[in-house]
């Protein structure tokens, strides 16, 4: 299987690029943010819980997020692989993913990390807020908290995968097509 962790701060382009990558490599795209938003839309218990964290720009607790991700993966049999978008976001999630993938006979192939300067992230997120209606993208305080949470809890995961020689850094600035080409090079490398 080909299992890609698509990594980067909020607004780095993970969701946009995942759509291209999934077509090219025939992978299943799993975005924890999208799954939470679907649950919020359907007012499930999980959605109500997740909303209370997402509205503040905080992370949804690991236990809930890991359980949800594992049950999503288990829905798919005989697939080429997965793109994990927005997961893992903590060391606990990364450890759980390693253990879980091993239990189903596979592993993370590569982490592709999109690097984008903070000023560009904020501008992209405010723009996405206007287009998508996502309330967590319409408030500069929530945006700045998400970027802080990323720096504090999530950024360290690049080292986690680097230690396994799985990290590929990609410049996330430029046109969507340029970034897509860089990602293909990183995956095929
Ligand atoms: P993420 O999933 O990492 O939060 P998205 O893929 O949703 O990021 O992208 C954030 C916003 O930036 C979206 O509005 C998207 O259309 C836009 N975007 C994505 N890639 C680029 C790019 N290469 N240049 C400019 N804007 C981009
Ligand atoms: P972005 O790409 O802009 O960071 P996402 O759609 O990935 O947005 O995530 C939106 C929100 O959903 C996050 O701010 C967080 O509250 C929650 N979330 C998504 N993925 C995770 C995760 N792996 N662990 C904890 N919370 C998560």
Short mmCIF file of C-alpha atoms and ligand atoms in Angstrom, two decimals:
data_model
loop_
_atom_site.label_atom_id
_atom_site.label_comp_id
_atom_site.label_asym_id
_atom_site.label_seq_id
_atom_site.Cartn_x
_atom_site.Cartn_y
_atom_site.Cartn_z
CA UNK A 1 0.00 0.00 0.00
CA UNK A 2 0.97 3.64 -0.47
CA UNK A 3 0.09 5.61 2.65
CA UNK A 4 0.85 9.31 2.57
CA UNK A 5 0.63 11.67 5.54
CA UNK A 6 -0.02 15.08 4.01
CA UNK A 7 1.27 17.53 6.56
CA UNK A 8 1.41 21.26 7.15
CA UNK A 9 -0.15 24.11 9.10
CA UNK A 10 -3.76 25.27 8.60
CA UNK A 11 -4.06 26.74 5.10
CA UNK A 12 -0.93 25.07 3.72
CA UNK A 13 -2.93 23.45 0.89
CA UNK A 14 -3.42 19.91 2.22
CA UNK A 15 -7.06 19.54 1.19
CA UNK A 16 -6.46 21.08 -2.24
CA UNK A 17 -3.45 18.89 -2.99
CA UNK A 18 -5.04 15.73 -1.57
CA UNK A 19 -7.68 15.90 -4.32
CA UNK A 20 -4.95 15.79 -7.00
CA UNK A 21 -2.82 13.16 -5.29
CA UNK A 22 -5.73 10.81 -4.71
CA UNK A 23 -6.57 10.77 -8.43
CA UNK A 24 -3.00 10.29 -9.52
CA UNK A 25 -2.18 7.41 -7.16
CA UNK A 26 -5.70 6.01 -6.74
CA UNK A 27 -5.80 6.57 -2.98
CA UNK A 28 -8.55 7.11 -0.43
CA UNK A 29 -8.49 10.64 1.00
CA UNK A 30 -9.24 10.84 4.73
CA UNK A 31 -9.50 14.36 6.16
CA UNK A 32 -10.25 14.39 9.89
CA UNK A 33 -11.44 18.02 9.61
CA UNK A 34 -13.93 17.04 6.85
CA UNK A 35 -15.17 14.06 8.89
CA UNK A 36 -15.70 16.29 11.94
CA UNK A 37 -17.56 18.87 9.81
CA UNK A 38 -19.79 16.16 8.34
CA UNK A 39 -20.65 15.05 11.88
CA UNK A 40 -21.32 18.65 12.89
CA UNK A 41 -23.67 19.00 9.91
CA UNK A 42 -25.54 15.87 10.99
CA UNK A 43 -25.52 16.92 14.67
CA UNK A 44 -24.15 13.56 15.81
CA UNK A 45 -22.75 13.24 19.36
CA UNK A 46 -19.26 13.28 17.85
CA UNK A 47 -20.12 16.44 15.89
CA UNK A 48 -21.43 18.28 18.97
CA UNK A 49 -18.29 17.36 20.90
CA UNK A 50 -15.92 18.27 18.04
CA UNK A 51 -17.63 21.63 17.47
CA UNK A 52 -16.86 22.78 21.00
CA UNK A 53 -13.13 22.43 20.25
CA UNK A 54 -13.12 23.49 16.59
CA UNK A 55 -14.93 26.76 17.44
CA UNK A 56 -12.02 27.70 19.69
CA UNK A 57 -9.30 26.53 17.33
CA UNK A 58 -8.29 23.79 19.78
CA UNK A 59 -7.58 20.16 18.94
CA UNK A 60 -10.32 17.58 19.46
CA UNK A 61 -9.08 15.12 22.14
CA UNK A 62 -6.76 12.37 20.91
CA UNK A 63 -8.86 9.47 22.16
CA UNK A 64 -11.92 10.56 20.16
CA UNK A 65 -9.94 11.48 17.05
CA UNK A 66 -7.91 8.25 16.96
CA UNK A 67 -11.02 6.08 17.39
CA UNK A 68 -12.77 7.94 14.57
CA UNK A 69 -9.78 7.68 12.20
CA UNK A 70 -9.39 3.95 12.82
CA UNK A 71 -13.04 3.25 12.16
CA UNK A 72 -12.83 5.27 8.91
CA UNK A 73 -9.81 3.28 7.70
CA UNK A 74 -11.60 0.04 8.57
CA UNK A 75 -14.44 0.96 6.19
CA UNK A 76 -12.12 0.39 3.20
CA UNK A 77 -10.88 -3.01 2.08
CA UNK A 78 -8.53 -3.81 -0.80
CA UNK A 79 -7.53 -0.21 -1.51
CA UNK A 80 -4.23 1.06 -2.92
CA UNK A 81 -3.63 3.20 0.14
CA UNK A 82 -4.64 6.34 2.02
CA UNK A 83 -3.87 10.03 2.15
CA UNK A 84 -4.09 11.19 5.73
CA UNK A 85 -4.93 14.91 5.68
CA UNK A 86 -4.95 16.65 9.05
CA UNK A 87 -4.00 13.49 10.92
CA UNK A 88 -1.84 12.82 12.92
CA UNK A 89 -1.62 16.15 14.76
CA UNK A 90 -0.02 14.99 18.03
CA UNK A 91 2.69 12.50 18.97
CA UNK A 92 0.02 10.32 20.59
CA UNK A 93 -1.91 10.22 17.29
CA UNK A 94 1.26 9.43 15.32
CA UNK A 95 2.13 6.55 17.66
CA UNK A 96 -1.43 5.24 17.46
CA UNK A 97 -1.35 5.40 13.65
CA UNK A 98 1.90 3.42 13.52
CA UNK A 99 0.51 0.71 15.80
CA UNK A 100 -2.83 0.59 13.99
CA UNK A 101 -1.37 0.41 10.46
CA UNK A 102 1.01 -2.31 11.61
CA UNK A 103 -1.95 -4.28 12.92
CA UNK A 104 -3.48 -4.27 9.44
CA UNK A 105 -0.16 -5.19 7.82
CA UNK A 106 0.91 -1.83 6.45
CA UNK A 107 2.68 1.42 7.45
CA UNK A 108 3.09 5.10 6.64
CA UNK A 109 5.08 5.29 3.39
CA UNK A 110 5.96 8.99 3.52
CA UNK A 111 5.12 12.26 5.19
CA UNK A 112 4.87 15.08 2.66
CA UNK A 113 5.20 18.37 4.56
CA UNK A 114 3.98 21.55 2.86
CA UNK A 115 5.95 24.59 3.96
CA UNK A 116 4.19 27.97 3.73
CA UNK A 117 5.04 31.20 5.62
CA UNK A 118 2.56 32.33 8.28
CA UNK A 119 1.54 35.56 6.53
CA UNK A 120 0.43 33.59 3.46
CA UNK A 121 -1.43 31.07 5.67
CA UNK A 122 -3.51 33.79 7.32
CA UNK A 123 -4.37 35.36 3.99
CA UNK A 124 -5.38 32.00 2.48
CA UNK A 125 -7.50 31.10 5.53
CA UNK A 126 -9.37 34.43 5.59
CA UNK A 127 -10.05 33.97 1.89
CA UNK A 128 -11.27 30.39 2.44
CA UNK A 129 -13.53 31.73 5.22
CA UNK A 130 -15.25 34.01 2.73
CA UNK A 131 -15.69 31.28 0.13
CA UNK A 132 -16.58 28.27 2.31
CA UNK A 133 -18.40 29.92 5.20
CA UNK A 134 -16.17 28.03 7.67
CA UNK A 135 -16.53 30.07 10.87
CA UNK A 136 -13.11 29.00 12.19
CA UNK A 137 -11.62 30.77 9.12
CA UNK A 138 -13.49 34.03 9.70
CA UNK A 139 -11.95 35.09 12.99
CA UNK A 140 -8.28 36.13 13.13
CA UNK A 141 -8.06 35.11 16.82
CA UNK A 142 -9.19 31.55 16.06
CA UNK A 143 -6.80 31.40 13.09
CA UNK A 144 -3.89 32.58 15.16
CA UNK A 145 -4.73 30.09 17.94
CA UNK A 146 -4.79 27.24 15.38
CA UNK A 147 -1.37 28.24 14.09
CA UNK A 148 -0.08 28.40 17.70
CA UNK A 149 -1.51 24.95 18.45
CA UNK A 150 0.15 23.68 15.27
CA UNK A 151 3.55 25.07 16.37
CA UNK A 152 3.17 23.74 19.92
CA UNK A 153 1.71 20.24 19.35
CA UNK A 154 1.93 19.32 15.70
CA UNK A 155 5.09 20.73 14.07
CA UNK A 156 7.23 18.25 16.05
CA UNK A 157 5.76 15.38 14.01
CA UNK A 158 8.07 16.32 11.13
CA UNK A 159 10.92 15.14 13.39
CA UNK A 160 8.94 12.00 14.28
CA UNK A 161 8.81 10.91 10.61
CA UNK A 162 12.26 12.29 9.81
CA UNK A 163 13.62 9.89 12.44
CA UNK A 164 12.04 7.09 10.36
CA UNK A 165 13.57 8.60 7.16
CA UNK A 166 10.05 9.25 5.81
CA UNK A 167 9.96 13.03 5.73
CA UNK A 168 9.76 14.90 2.39
CA UNK A 169 9.70 18.69 2.64
CA UNK A 170 7.89 20.51 -0.17
CA UNK A 171 7.69 24.23 -0.85
CA UNK A 172 3.96 25.05 -0.66
CA UNK A 173 4.25 28.49 -2.29
CA UNK A 174 3.40 28.91 -5.96
CA UNK A 175 0.51 27.81 -8.13
CA UNK A 176 -1.54 24.74 -7.15
CA UNK A 177 -0.14 22.95 -10.24
CA UNK A 178 3.47 23.79 -9.33
CA UNK A 179 3.00 22.45 -5.81
CA UNK A 180 1.28 19.31 -7.14
CA UNK A 181 4.31 18.57 -9.36
CA UNK A 182 6.67 19.01 -6.42
CA UNK A 183 4.56 16.58 -4.38
CA UNK A 184 4.62 13.95 -7.15
CA UNK A 185 8.41 14.28 -7.27
CA UNK A 186 8.61 13.88 -3.49
CA UNK A 187 6.40 10.78 -3.51
CA UNK A 188 8.13 9.17 -6.51
CA UNK A 189 11.60 9.99 -5.20
P1 LIG B 1 -5.44 23.04 4.32
O1 LIG B 1 -6.26 21.82 4.00
O2 LIG B 1 -3.98 22.74 4.49
O3 LIG B 1 -5.98 23.81 5.49
P2 LIG B 1 -6.52 24.12 1.79
O4 LIG B 1 -6.14 23.14 0.75
O5 LIG B 1 -7.94 24.15 2.24
O6 LIG B 1 -5.52 24.02 3.06
O7 LIG B 1 -6.10 25.56 1.26
C1 LIG B 1 -6.35 26.74 2.03
C2 LIG B 1 -6.85 27.84 1.09
O8 LIG B 1 -5.78 28.23 0.22
C3 LIG B 1 -7.99 27.40 0.19
O9 LIG B 1 -8.88 28.49 0.02
C4 LIG B 1 -7.29 27.05 -1.13
O10 LIG B 1 -8.13 27.27 -2.25
C5 LIG B 1 -6.11 27.99 -1.14
N1 LIG B 1 -4.90 27.42 -1.77
C6 LIG B 1 -4.53 26.12 -1.83
N2 LIG B 1 -3.36 25.98 -2.49
C7 LIG B 1 -2.97 27.23 -2.84
C8 LIG B 1 -1.83 27.75 -3.57
N3 LIG B 1 -0.86 26.94 -4.03
N4 LIG B 1 -1.77 29.08 -3.75
C9 LIG B 1 -2.74 29.90 -3.28
N5 LIG B 1 -3.83 29.47 -2.61
C10 LIG B 1 -3.95 28.15 -2.38
P1 LIG B 2 -7.03 23.14 8.78
O1 LIG B 2 -6.51 22.37 7.62
O2 LIG B 2 -7.37 24.53 8.43
O3 LIG B 2 -6.20 23.02 10.00
P2 LIG B 2 -8.92 20.99 9.36
O4 LIG B 2 -10.12 20.87 8.54
O5 LIG B 2 -7.81 20.02 9.16
O6 LIG B 2 -8.43 22.50 9.17
O7 LIG B 2 -9.29 20.95 10.90
C1 LIG B 2 -10.30 21.78 11.44
C2 LIG B 2 -10.35 21.56 12.95
O8 LIG B 2 -10.73 20.20 13.22
C3 LIG B 2 -9.03 21.75 13.69
O9 LIG B 2 -8.79 23.11 14.03
C4 LIG B 2 -9.24 20.87 14.92
O10 LIG B 2 -10.07 21.52 15.87
C5 LIG B 2 -10.04 19.71 14.37
N1 LIG B 2 -9.16 18.60 13.93
C6 LIG B 2 -8.95 18.17 12.67
N2 LIG B 2 -8.08 17.14 12.64
C7 LIG B 2 -7.73 16.90 13.94
C8 LIG B 2 -6.86 15.99 14.59
N3 LIG B 2 -6.15 15.08 13.89
N4 LIG B 2 -6.77 16.04 15.94
C9 LIG B 2 -7.48 16.92 16.65
N5 LIG B 2 -8.31 17.84 16.12
C10 LIG B 2 -8.44 17.83 14.77
#
